[in-house]
Coordinates of C-alpha atoms in Angstrom, one line a residue:
Chain A
X17 CA -15.7 3.2 33.7
X18 CA -15.7 -0.5 33.0
X19 CA -18.5 -1.9 35.3
X20 CA -17.5 -5.1 37.1
X21 CA -19.6 -8.1 37.9
X22 CA -22.0 -7.8 40.7
X23 CA -22.5 -4.0 40.4
X24 CA -25.8 -4.3 38.5
X25 CA -28.2 -7.1 39.3
X26 CA -28.8 -10.0 36.9
X27 CA -32.2 -9.0 35.3
X28 CA -31.0 -5.5 34.4
X29 CA -27.7 -6.9 33.1
X30 CA -29.7 -9.2 30.9
X31 CA -31.9 -6.3 29.7
X32 CA -28.8 -4.2 28.9
X33 CA -27.4 -7.2 27.1
X34 CA -30.5 -7.3 24.9
X35 CA -30.2 -3.6 24.2
X36 CA -26.5 -3.9 23.3
X37 CA -27.2 -6.9 21.1
X38 CA -29.9 -4.9 19.2
X39 CA -27.6 -1.9 18.8
X40 CA -24.7 -4.1 17.6
X41 CA -27.0 -5.8 15.1
X42 CA -28.2 -2.5 13.7
X43 CA -24.6 -1.3 13.5
X44 CA -23.5 -4.5 11.7
X45 CA -26.1 -3.9 9.1
X46 CA -25.2 -0.2 8.8
X47 CA -21.5 -0.8 8.5
X48 CA -22.0 -3.5 5.9
X49 CA -24.2 -1.1 3.9
X50 CA -21.6 1.7 4.2
X51 CA -18.4 -0.2 3.8
X52 CA -19.4 -3.4 2.0
X53 CA -16.9 -6.1 2.2
X54 CA -14.3 -3.6 3.4
X55 CA -16.0 -3.5 6.8
X56 CA -14.0 -6.2 8.4
X57 CA -10.5 -5.1 7.7
X58 CA -11.2 -1.4 8.1
X59 CA -13.3 -1.7 11.3
X60 CA -10.7 -4.1 12.7
X61 CA -7.8 -1.8 12.1
X62 CA -9.7 1.2 13.5
X63 CA -10.5 -0.9 16.6
X64 CA -6.8 -1.7 16.9
X65 CA -6.2 2.0 16.6
X66 CA -8.7 2.8 19.4
X67 CA -7.1 0.1 21.5
X68 CA -3.6 1.6 20.9
X69 CA -4.8 5.2 21.4
X70 CA -6.1 4.2 24.8
X71 CA -2.6 3.4 25.8
X72 CA -1.3 6.8 24.7
X73 CA -0.8 8.8 28.0
X74 CA -1.5 12.5 28.1
X75 CA 0.3 14.2 31.0
X76 CA -2.0 16.5 32.9
X77 CA 0.1 18.1 35.6
X78 CA 2.5 17.1 38.3
X79 CA 2.9 13.5 37.3
X80 CA -0.7 12.6 36.7
X81 CA -1.9 11.6 33.3
X82 CA -5.0 10.6 31.5
X83 CA -5.8 8.7 28.4
X84 CA -8.3 8.8 25.6
X85 CA -11.6 6.8 25.8
X86 CA -11.9 7.0 22.0
X87 CA -15.7 6.5 21.5
X88 CA -16.3 10.1 20.2
X89 CA -13.1 10.1 18.2
X90 CA -13.9 6.8 16.4
X91 CA -17.4 8.1 15.7
X92 CA -16.3 11.4 14.2
X93 CA -13.5 9.7 12.2
X94 CA -15.3 6.6 10.8
X95 CA -19.0 7.2 11.4
X96 CA -21.5 5.9 14.0
X97 CA -22.1 2.4 12.8
X98 CA -18.4 1.5 12.5
X99 CA -17.7 3.5 15.6
X100 CA -20.1 1.3 17.7
X101 CA -18.6 -1.8 16.2
X102 CA -15.0 -0.8 17.0
X103 CA -15.7 0.2 20.6
X104 CA -17.8 -2.9 21.1
X105 CA -15.0 -5.1 19.9
X106 CA -12.5 -3.3 22.1
X107 CA -14.7 -3.8 25.1
X108 CA -15.3 -7.5 24.2
X109 CA -11.6 -8.2 24.0
X110 CA -10.9 -6.2 27.1
X111 CA -13.6 -8.2 29.0
X112 CA -12.5 -11.6 27.7
X113 CA -8.7 -11.2 27.7
X114 CA -7.8 -8.5 30.1
X115 CA -10.7 -9.1 32.6
X116 CA -11.4 -5.4 32.4
X117 CA -15.1 -5.1 33.0
X118 CA -17.3 -8.1 34.1
X119 CA -18.6 -10.6 31.6
X120 CA -22.2 -10.3 32.9
X121 CA -21.8 -6.5 32.8
X122 CA -20.7 -6.6 29.1
X123 CA -24.2 -5.5 28.0
X124 CA -24.1 -2.5 30.4
X125 CA -20.6 -1.6 29.3
X126 CA -21.4 -1.8 25.6
X127 CA -24.6 0.2 26.0
X128 CA -22.9 2.9 28.0
X129 CA -19.5 3.2 26.3
X130 CA -20.1 2.0 22.8
X131 CA -23.7 3.0 22.1
X132 CA -24.6 6.1 24.2
X133 CA -21.2 7.7 23.7
X134 CA -21.3 7.2 20.0
X135 CA -24.9 8.2 19.4
X136 CA -24.6 11.4 21.5
X137 CA -21.2 12.3 19.9
X138 CA -22.5 11.8 16.4
X139 CA -25.8 13.7 17.0
X140 CA -23.9 16.7 18.5
X141 CA -21.2 16.7 15.9
X142 CA -23.6 16.4 12.9
X143 CA -25.9 19.1 14.4
X144 CA -23.1 21.5 15.0
X145 CA -21.4 20.9 11.6
X146 CA -24.7 21.7 10.0
X147 CA -25.2 24.9 11.8
X148 CA -21.7 26.3 12.0
X149 CA -20.0 27.8 8.9
X150 CA -18.6 25.2 6.5
X151 CA -14.9 25.5 7.5
X152 CA -12.4 23.1 8.9
X153 CA -12.3 24.8 12.2
X154 CA -16.0 24.3 12.8
X155 CA -15.5 20.6 12.5
X156 CA -12.8 20.7 15.2
X157 CA -15.2 22.8 17.4
X158 CA -18.0 20.3 16.8
X159 CA -15.6 17.4 17.7
X160 CA -14.8 19.2 20.9
X161 CA -18.4 19.7 21.8
X162 CA -19.3 16.1 20.8
X163 CA -16.6 14.6 22.9
X164 CA -17.3 16.9 25.8
X165 CA -21.0 15.9 26.0
X166 CA -20.5 12.2 25.2
X167 CA -18.6 11.3 28.3
X168 CA -21.1 12.8 30.9
X169 CA -23.9 11.2 28.8
X170 CA -22.4 7.8 29.3
X171 CA -22.0 8.5 33.0
X172 CA -25.7 9.5 33.1
X173 CA -26.7 6.3 31.3
X174 CA -24.7 4.3 33.9
X175 CA -26.6 6.1 36.6
X176 CA -29.9 5.1 35.0
X177 CA -28.8 1.5 35.0
X178 CA -27.7 1.9 38.6
X179 CA -31.1 3.4 39.6
X180 CA -33.0 0.5 38.1
X181 CA -30.7 -2.4 39.0
X182 CA -28.2 -1.2 41.5
X183 CA -27.3 -3.7 44.2
X184 CA -26.8 -1.1 46.9
X185 CA -29.3 1.5 48.1
X186 CA -27.4 4.7 47.3
X187 CA -29.4 7.9 46.7
X188 CA -29.6 8.2 42.9
X189 CA -29.1 12.0 42.9
X190 CA -25.8 11.5 44.7
X191 CA -24.6 8.8 42.2
X192 CA -25.6 11.1 39.4
X193 CA -23.8 14.1 40.8
X194 CA -20.6 12.1 41.5
X195 CA -20.6 10.3 38.2
X196 CA -21.5 13.3 36.0
X197 CA -19.3 15.7 38.0
X198 CA -16.2 13.5 37.6
X199 CA -17.0 12.7 34.0
X200 CA -17.4 16.4 33.0
X201 CA -13.8 16.8 34.1
X202 CA -12.8 13.7 32.1
X203 CA -14.9 15.0 29.2
X204 CA -12.9 18.2 29.0
X205 CA -9.7 16.3 28.6
X206 CA -11.3 13.9 26.2
X207 CA -12.7 16.8 24.2
X208 CA -9.4 18.6 23.9
X209 CA -7.6 15.5 22.7
X210 CA -10.3 14.5 20.4
X211 CA -10.5 17.9 18.8
X212 CA -6.8 18.1 18.4
X213 CA -6.6 14.7 16.8
X214 CA -9.5 15.4 14.5
X215 CA -7.8 18.6 13.5
X216 CA -4.6 16.7 12.8
X217 CA -6.4 14.2 10.6
X218 CA -8.3 16.9 8.8
X219 CA -5.1 18.7 7.9
X220 CA -3.7 15.6 6.2
X221 CA -6.6 13.4 4.9
X222 CA -9.8 15.4 5.2
X223 CA -11.5 12.8 3.2
X224 CA -11.1 10.3 6.0
X225 CA -13.1 12.3 8.5
X226 CA -16.6 11.0 8.4
X227 CA -18.0 13.9 10.4
X228 CA -16.7 16.4 7.8
X229 CA -17.6 14.5 4.6
X230 CA -20.0 17.3 3.6
X231 CA -17.3 19.8 3.6
X232 CA -15.2 18.3 0.8
X233 CA -16.0 20.0 -2.5
X234 CA -17.1 17.7 -5.3
X235 CA -14.3 16.8 -7.7
X236 CA -14.5 18.6 -11.0
X237 CA -13.0 17.6 -14.3
X238 CA -10.8 20.4 -15.7
X239 CA -9.3 20.4 -19.2
X240 CA -6.6 23.1 -19.7
X241 CA -7.5 24.9 -16.5
X242 CA -11.2 25.3 -17.6
X243 CA -13.9 23.2 -16.1
X244 CA -15.0 20.7 -18.7
X245 CA -18.3 19.7 -17.2
X246 CA -21.4 21.5 -16.1
X247 CA -21.0 23.5 -12.9
X248 CA -21.7 21.2 -9.9
X249 CA -24.6 21.8 -7.7
X250 CA -23.8 24.5 -5.1
X251 CA -25.1 22.9 -2.0
X252 CA -24.7 19.4 -0.7
X253 CA -28.4 19.1 0.1
X254 CA -29.0 18.8 -3.6
X255 CA -26.5 16.0 -4.1
X256 CA -28.0 14.1 -1.3
X257 CA -31.6 14.6 -2.5
X258 CA -30.6 12.8 -5.7
X259 CA -29.7 15.5 -8.1
X260 CA -32.8 17.7 -7.9
X261 CA -32.9 20.6 -10.3
X262 CA -30.8 23.6 -9.3
X263 CA -33.0 26.5 -8.2
X264 CA -32.2 29.8 -9.8
X265 CA -31.9 31.6 -6.5
X266 CA -30.7 30.2 -3.2
X267 CA -32.2 32.1 -0.4
X268 CA -29.9 33.5 2.2
X269 CA -29.0 30.9 4.7
X270 CA -30.3 31.4 8.3
X271 CA -27.0 30.2 9.5
X272 CA -25.7 33.6 10.6
X273 CA -28.9 34.3 12.5
X274 CA -28.7 31.0 14.2
X275 CA -25.1 31.4 15.1
X276 CA -25.6 34.8 16.6
X277 CA -28.6 33.5 18.6
X278 CA -26.5 30.6 19.9
X279 CA -23.7 32.9 20.9
X280 CA -26.0 35.4 22.6
X281 CA -27.7 32.6 24.6
X282 CA -24.4 31.1 25.6
X283 CA -23.2 34.6 26.7
X284 CA -26.4 35.2 28.6
X285 CA -26.5 31.8 30.2
X286 CA -22.8 31.5 31.0
X287 CA -21.6 35.1 31.7
X288 CA -24.6 37.1 32.6
X289 CA -26.1 34.6 35.0
X290 CA -22.7 34.9 36.7
X291 CA -23.7 38.3 37.8
X292 CA -27.4 37.7 38.0
X293 CA -29.3 38.4 41.2
X294 CA -30.1 35.4 43.4
X295 CA -33.4 37.1 44.4
X296 CA -36.4 35.0 43.6
X297 CA -38.1 35.9 40.3
X298 CA -41.6 37.4 40.1
X299 CA -43.7 34.3 40.5
X300 CA -41.7 32.8 43.2
X301 CA -41.8 36.1 45.1
X302 CA -45.5 36.4 44.7
X303 CA -46.0 32.9 45.9
X304 CA -43.9 33.5 48.9
X305 CA -45.8 36.7 49.7
X306 CA -49.1 35.0 49.4
X307 CA -48.0 32.0 51.4
X308 CA -48.6 29.6 48.6
X309 CA -45.1 28.3 48.8
X310 CA -45.7 26.3 52.0
X311 CA -47.9 24.0 49.9
X312 CA -45.5 23.6 47.1
X313 CA -43.6 20.4 47.2
X314 CA -40.0 20.0 46.1
X315 CA -39.8 19.7 42.3
X316 CA -39.5 16.2 41.0
X317 CA -36.1 17.0 39.5
X318 CA -34.8 18.6 42.6
X319 CA -32.2 15.9 43.0
X320 CA -30.9 16.4 39.5
X321 CA -27.3 17.8 39.2
X322 CA -28.6 21.0 37.7
X323 CA -31.3 21.6 40.2
X324 CA -31.7 25.2 41.2
X325 CA -29.5 26.2 38.3
X326 CA -26.2 25.2 39.7
X327 CA -23.8 22.3 39.1
X328 CA -23.4 20.4 42.3
X329 CA -19.9 19.7 43.5
X330 CA -18.7 23.2 42.4
X331 CA -18.8 25.3 45.4
X332 CA -18.3 28.7 43.8
X333 CA -22.0 29.7 43.3
X334 CA -21.4 32.0 40.4
X335 CA -19.2 29.6 38.4
X336 CA -21.6 26.8 39.1
X337 CA -24.6 28.9 37.9
X338 CA -22.8 29.9 34.7
X339 CA -21.8 26.3 34.0
X340 CA -25.3 25.1 34.6
X341 CA -26.6 27.8 32.2
X342 CA -24.1 26.7 29.5
X343 CA -25.1 23.1 29.9
X344 CA -28.7 24.0 29.8
X345 CA -28.3 25.9 26.6
X346 CA -26.4 23.0 25.1
X347 CA -29.1 20.5 26.0
X348 CA -31.8 22.8 24.7
X349 CA -30.1 23.3 21.4
X350 CA -29.5 19.5 21.1
X351 CA -33.1 18.8 21.8
X352 CA -34.3 21.5 19.4
X353 CA -32.0 20.3 16.6
X354 CA -33.3 16.8 17.2
X355 CA -37.0 17.9 16.9
X356 CA -36.2 20.0 13.8
X357 CA -34.4 17.1 12.1
X358 CA -37.4 14.8 12.9
X359 CA -39.9 17.4 11.5
X360 CA -37.8 17.8 8.4
X361 CA -37.5 14.0 7.8
X362 CA -41.3 13.6 8.3
X363 CA -41.9 16.5 5.9
X364 CA -39.6 15.1 3.3
X365 CA -41.3 11.7 3.5
X366 CA -44.7 13.2 3.3
X367 CA -43.7 15.5 0.4
X368 CA -42.4 12.5 -1.5
X369 CA -45.6 10.6 -0.9
X370 CA -47.6 13.5 -2.1
X371 CA -45.5 13.6 -5.3
X372 CA -44.4 17.2 -4.8
X373 CA -40.9 18.4 -4.3
X374 CA -40.1 18.4 -0.6
X375 CA -38.6 21.4 1.1
X376 CA -35.3 19.6 1.4
X377 CA -35.2 18.7 -2.3
X378 CA -35.8 22.2 -3.6
X379 CA -32.6 23.4 -2.0
X380 CA -34.3 25.9 0.2
X381 CA -33.8 25.2 3.8
X382 CA -36.8 24.0 5.7
X383 CA -38.4 26.9 7.5
X384 CA -36.8 26.8 10.9
X385 CA -38.3 28.4 14.0
X386 CA -35.9 31.0 15.3
X387 CA -34.7 29.7 18.6
X388 CA -32.6 31.2 21.3
X389 CA -33.0 34.6 19.8
Chain B
X10 CA 6.8 -7.8 15.8
X11 CA 9.0 -10.3 17.5
X12 CA 6.3 -11.1 20.1
X13 CA 5.4 -14.5 18.7
X14 CA 1.9 -15.6 18.0
X15 CA 0.5 -15.9 21.4
X16 CA -0.8 -13.0 23.5
X17 CA 1.0 -12.1 26.6
X18 CA -1.7 -13.3 28.9
X19 CA -1.7 -16.8 27.5
X20 CA 0.4 -19.3 29.5
X21 CA 1.5 -22.2 27.4
X22 CA 0.8 -25.6 28.9
X23 CA -0.6 -29.0 28.3
X24 CA -3.0 -29.4 31.1
X25 CA -6.5 -30.9 30.7
X26 CA -7.9 -27.3 30.9
X27 CA -5.7 -26.2 28.0
X28 CA -6.9 -29.1 26.0
X29 CA -10.6 -28.4 26.2
X30 CA -12.3 -26.9 23.1
X31 CA -12.5 -23.1 23.4
X32 CA -16.3 -22.9 23.1
X33 CA -16.9 -25.2 26.0
X34 CA -14.6 -23.1 28.1
X35 CA -16.3 -19.9 27.1
X36 CA -19.7 -21.4 27.9
X37 CA -18.5 -22.6 31.2
X38 CA -17.0 -19.2 32.2
X39 CA -20.1 -17.3 31.1
X40 CA -22.5 -19.6 33.0
X41 CA -20.2 -19.6 36.1
X42 CA -20.2 -15.8 36.2
X43 CA -24.0 -15.6 35.7
X44 CA -24.5 -18.0 38.6
X45 CA -22.1 -16.1 40.8
X46 CA -23.9 -12.8 40.1
X47 CA -27.3 -14.4 40.8
X48 CA -26.2 -15.7 44.3
X49 CA -27.6 -13.8 47.3
X50 CA -24.9 -11.7 48.9
X51 CA -25.7 -12.8 52.4
X52 CA -24.6 -16.4 51.6
X53 CA -20.9 -15.6 52.5
X54 CA -19.9 -19.3 52.5
X55 CA -21.1 -19.7 49.0
X56 CA -18.5 -17.3 47.7
X57 CA -15.8 -19.2 49.6
X58 CA -17.0 -22.4 47.8
X59 CA -16.9 -20.6 44.4
X60 CA -13.3 -19.4 45.1
X61 CA -12.4 -23.0 46.0
X62 CA -13.9 -24.2 42.7
X63 CA -11.8 -21.7 40.8
X64 CA -8.8 -22.7 42.8
X65 CA -9.4 -26.3 41.7
X66 CA -9.5 -25.2 38.1
X67 CA -6.3 -23.2 38.5
X68 CA -4.7 -26.2 40.0
X69 CA -5.8 -28.5 37.2
X70 CA -4.6 -25.9 34.6
X71 CA -1.2 -25.6 36.5
X72 CA -1.5 -21.9 36.8
X73 CA 0.7 -20.7 39.6
X74 CA -1.3 -18.8 42.3
X75 CA 1.1 -15.9 42.2
X76 CA 0.3 -15.2 38.5
X77 CA -3.4 -15.4 39.2
X78 CA -3.2 -13.0 42.1
X79 CA -1.0 -10.5 40.2
X80 CA -3.5 -10.4 37.4
X81 CA -6.3 -9.7 39.8
X82 CA -4.7 -6.2 40.2
X83 CA -6.8 -5.1 37.2
X84 CA -9.8 -4.6 39.4
X85 CA -8.1 -2.1 41.7
X86 CA -10.1 0.9 40.3
X87 CA -13.5 -0.7 41.2
X88 CA -12.2 -1.5 44.7
X89 CA -11.8 2.2 45.3
X90 CA -15.4 2.8 44.2
X91 CA -16.7 -0.1 46.2
X92 CA -15.0 1.1 49.4
X93 CA -16.9 4.4 49.1
X94 CA -20.3 2.6 49.2
X95 CA -20.6 2.3 53.0
X96 CA -20.2 6.0 53.4
X97 CA -22.8 7.1 51.0
X98 CA -25.5 4.4 51.1
X99 CA -28.7 4.9 53.0
X100 CA -30.3 2.8 55.7
X101 CA -29.5 1.8 59.2
X102 CA -26.0 2.7 60.5
X103 CA -23.5 0.7 62.5
X104 CA -20.3 1.8 64.1
X105 CA -17.1 0.4 62.7
X106 CA -13.9 1.8 64.4
X107 CA -15.9 4.9 65.4
X108 CA -17.2 5.6 61.9
X109 CA -20.9 5.5 61.2
X110 CA -21.2 3.2 58.2
X111 CA -24.3 2.0 56.4
X112 CA -25.1 -1.7 56.8
X113 CA -26.5 -1.9 53.3
X114 CA -23.4 -0.1 52.0
X115 CA -21.1 -2.6 53.7
X116 CA -23.1 -5.5 52.1
X117 CA -22.8 -3.6 48.8
X118 CA -19.0 -3.4 49.1
X119 CA -18.8 -7.1 50.0
X120 CA -21.1 -7.9 47.0
X121 CA -19.1 -6.0 44.5
X122 CA -15.7 -7.1 45.8
X123 CA -16.7 -10.8 46.0
X124 CA -18.5 -11.1 42.7
X125 CA -16.1 -8.8 40.8
X126 CA -13.1 -10.7 42.1
X127 CA -14.6 -14.0 41.1
X128 CA -15.5 -12.7 37.7
X129 CA -12.0 -11.3 37.1
X130 CA -10.4 -14.6 38.3
X131 CA -12.6 -16.6 35.9
X132 CA -11.7 -14.4 33.0
X133 CA -8.0 -14.5 33.9
X134 CA -8.1 -18.3 34.0
X135 CA -9.9 -18.4 30.6
X136 CA -7.3 -16.0 29.0
X137 CA -4.4 -17.9 30.5
X138 CA -5.5 -21.3 29.2
X139 CA -6.9 -20.4 25.7
X140 CA -5.1 -19.1 22.7
X141 CA -6.4 -16.0 21.0
X142 CA -7.3 -17.8 17.8
X143 CA -9.1 -20.4 19.8
X144 CA -11.1 -17.8 21.6
X145 CA -12.2 -16.3 18.3
X146 CA -13.1 -19.7 16.9
X147 CA -15.1 -20.5 20.0
X148 CA -17.0 -17.2 19.8
X149 CA -17.9 -17.9 16.2
X150 CA -19.0 -21.4 17.2
X151 CA -21.2 -19.9 19.9
X152 CA -23.0 -17.8 17.4
X153 CA -21.4 -14.4 17.5
X154 CA -22.0 -12.7 14.1
X155 CA -19.2 -13.6 11.7
X156 CA -18.5 -10.0 10.8
X157 CA -18.0 -9.1 14.5
X158 CA -15.6 -12.1 14.9
X159 CA -13.7 -10.9 11.8
X160 CA -13.4 -7.4 13.2
X161 CA -12.2 -8.8 16.5
X162 CA -9.7 -11.1 14.7
X163 CA -8.3 -8.2 12.7
X164 CA -8.1 -6.1 15.8
X165 CA -6.2 -8.7 17.6
X166 CA -3.9 -9.5 14.7
X167 CA -3.0 -5.9 14.0
X168 CA -3.2 -4.7 17.6
X169 CA 0.5 -5.5 18.0
X170 CA 1.4 -3.9 14.7
X171 CA -0.4 -0.7 15.5
X172 CA 0.9 -0.6 19.1
X173 CA 4.4 -1.1 17.7
X174 CA 3.9 1.8 15.2
X175 CA 2.9 4.0 18.2
X176 CA 6.0 2.9 20.0
X177 CA 8.2 3.8 17.0
X178 CA 6.5 7.2 16.9
X179 CA 7.2 7.7 20.5
X180 CA 10.9 6.8 20.0
X181 CA 11.0 9.2 17.1
X182 CA 9.6 12.0 19.3
X183 CA 11.9 11.3 22.1
X184 CA 15.0 11.1 19.9
X185 CA 14.2 14.6 18.8
X186 CA 14.2 15.8 22.4
X187 CA 10.5 15.9 23.0
X188 CA 9.2 15.2 26.4
X189 CA 5.5 15.5 27.2
X190 CA 5.3 17.3 30.5
X191 CA 1.8 18.9 30.6
X192 CA -1.2 20.1 28.8
X193 CA 0.9 22.3 26.6
X194 CA 2.2 19.2 24.8
X195 CA -1.2 17.7 24.0
X196 CA -1.1 19.1 20.5
X197 CA 2.0 17.1 19.6
X198 CA 0.6 13.9 21.1
X199 CA -2.7 14.4 19.4
X200 CA -1.0 14.9 16.1
X201 CA 0.7 11.5 16.7
X202 CA -2.7 10.0 17.4
X203 CA -4.0 11.5 14.2
X204 CA -1.0 10.1 12.2
X205 CA -1.6 6.8 13.9
X206 CA -5.2 6.8 12.8
X207 CA -4.3 7.6 9.2
X208 CA -1.7 4.9 9.1
X209 CA -4.1 2.4 10.6
X210 CA -6.9 3.2 8.2
X211 CA -4.6 3.1 5.2
X212 CA -3.2 -0.2 6.4
X213 CA -6.8 -1.4 6.6
X214 CA -7.3 -0.4 2.9
X215 CA -4.1 -2.2 1.9
X216 CA -5.1 -5.3 3.8
X217 CA -8.5 -5.3 2.1
X218 CA -6.9 -5.0 -1.3
X219 CA -4.5 -7.8 -0.5
X220 CA -7.5 -10.0 0.6
X221 CA -9.5 -9.1 -2.5
X222 CA -6.6 -10.1 -4.7
X223 CA -6.6 -13.5 -3.0
X224 CA -10.3 -14.1 -3.6
X225 CA -12.0 -12.6 -0.5
X226 CA -15.7 -12.1 -1.0
X227 CA -16.8 -11.0 2.5
X228 CA -16.5 -14.3 4.4
X229 CA -13.4 -15.9 5.7
X230 CA -13.5 -19.7 5.0
X231 CA -13.5 -21.7 8.2
X232 CA -10.6 -24.1 7.8
X233 CA -10.7 -26.0 11.1
X234 CA -14.1 -26.6 12.6
X235 CA -13.9 -26.9 16.4
X236 CA -15.9 -29.7 17.8
X237 CA -16.4 -31.0 21.3
X238 CA -17.2 -34.5 22.4
X239 CA -19.8 -35.2 25.1
X240 CA -17.0 -36.0 27.6
X241 CA -15.4 -32.6 27.0
X242 CA -18.7 -30.8 27.4
X243 CA -19.4 -32.5 30.7
X244 CA -15.9 -31.9 31.9
X245 CA -16.1 -28.2 31.1
X246 CA -19.7 -27.8 32.4
X247 CA -18.7 -29.4 35.8
X248 CA -17.6 -25.9 37.0
X249 CA -20.9 -24.0 36.4
X250 CA -23.0 -27.0 37.4
X251 CA -21.3 -27.3 40.8
X252 CA -21.6 -23.5 41.1
X253 CA -25.3 -23.8 40.4
X254 CA -25.7 -26.3 43.2
X255 CA -23.9 -23.9 45.5
X256 CA -26.1 -21.1 44.3
X257 CA -29.3 -23.0 44.9
X258 CA -28.2 -24.0 48.4
X259 CA -27.4 -20.3 49.0
X260 CA -31.0 -19.4 48.1
X261 CA -32.6 -22.1 50.1
X262 CA -30.5 -22.1 53.3

């Protein structure tokens, strides 16, 4: 997906360059904060790994093969800041040395492939790790979902650039359909390989997987088989909030409810819509009967790839509807998690300002609105 | 490991282009590509002039044309995409060999092909005449953040080592009778990738410790400062400036 010169016009390329420079500056600061002076050798070696892993060919079938893109993998393994830096450096070297991707399009390429991929993958992975049970398998599952969504997200970001600064007048909906359609397929392969690789690393060095760093139990000093120190705090929320006092009772986690809700919605969206009737729903039927529909314009998002609850490019109507449902649920959950996290952060900050223990600091999970149930 | 200290795209030589300081060459290539992208696509002759300019540089650098053309093959994937444009673009149609093609799409194809090819050719010339270390020094000289330059230099330095490790793992797999034939074998390959990551990360930790024990404090001392004289600057900037003249002519004519 390396964009060549001349694909995006000069002003938009410059704007993308500014965005990329800002993101890289933020990541430089973040990586320095996380890794300190170890940043250069570690990020350099991980970039070399990404570069080498892109050369590893995965046979698909009948002689064709694909390879890893590596953005999501790097993020889950070493964290978002270092991940952005690694992919940026790989793109920079590819552009300068191997002429892969245009130099004026470097900003577009970095924004798409280093920033969007990484941010989406990290958000999805963290959100899922937090919701799913605290096991190794759930990290692998989150890695799968993160990689699966990150690739089409990068394709969608490219389409945005193309819509604003494309040099040819191609209908944007068509570009989006083609790009996202192809990249969903690529994303499936990427997701499988990323999940398998993360699983392999987890089995040997779970401490190296940044996305699973909450899952490692805190180390305890034992003398003669007996713990020598005070029992460590039961949840990690406490450790992160700076050692707040342990509450006597931890309320039951809403995790099971949330998981059940997610499973049911996915089931409904993916499987039941497979068999759902294509008859218009109540309002649409009423509108048609009353003749209101003639005045109704096409919806603004009618050109979107999910318009009318179907993924374009997939001819089987049922399969397409089911897929669209699953994607829709995924997007809704991602958006909801984002909103919840923001609300929680705002509350924590306000609570600290007011001098009272915030909901996050007392160990009880912030009240969550039940969704998808 | 026996690959020597130059990357495979570098072509050793002692031409005037090789002798230019790297940051002047980087500036020249960047400015040239920007000018090319800003040229209106209807000025077909301008792109011929740009190609002639690059040809002059290749001649001065004594890069054989065959090598240049072979390395242009890297842009084949975009060509496939560009060739699709006339079929999907909107606007008035014209008949080419009985196919209704969009005029705007044809111009778009030409635009991407011409500008993309010129950009790739400029990058290939830069890579063929500049050593890796020189490129990194030049980037640092041009104001890229030192940490980013350090990461890039570590990546380039250890890229061969990590790739070699991957090759040895492949040989180890194959000598045990493994042959990846389909999706069923992804698990094995992914486990190799995981092992490669762990080895790379641990190598990074060892490299860091080795550097700390030699007095590393977060910055790499710059031993050789690259400087460029006024003559070298003007020599390097001759390319983008002449391109700029062509571009301005393209806008006015």
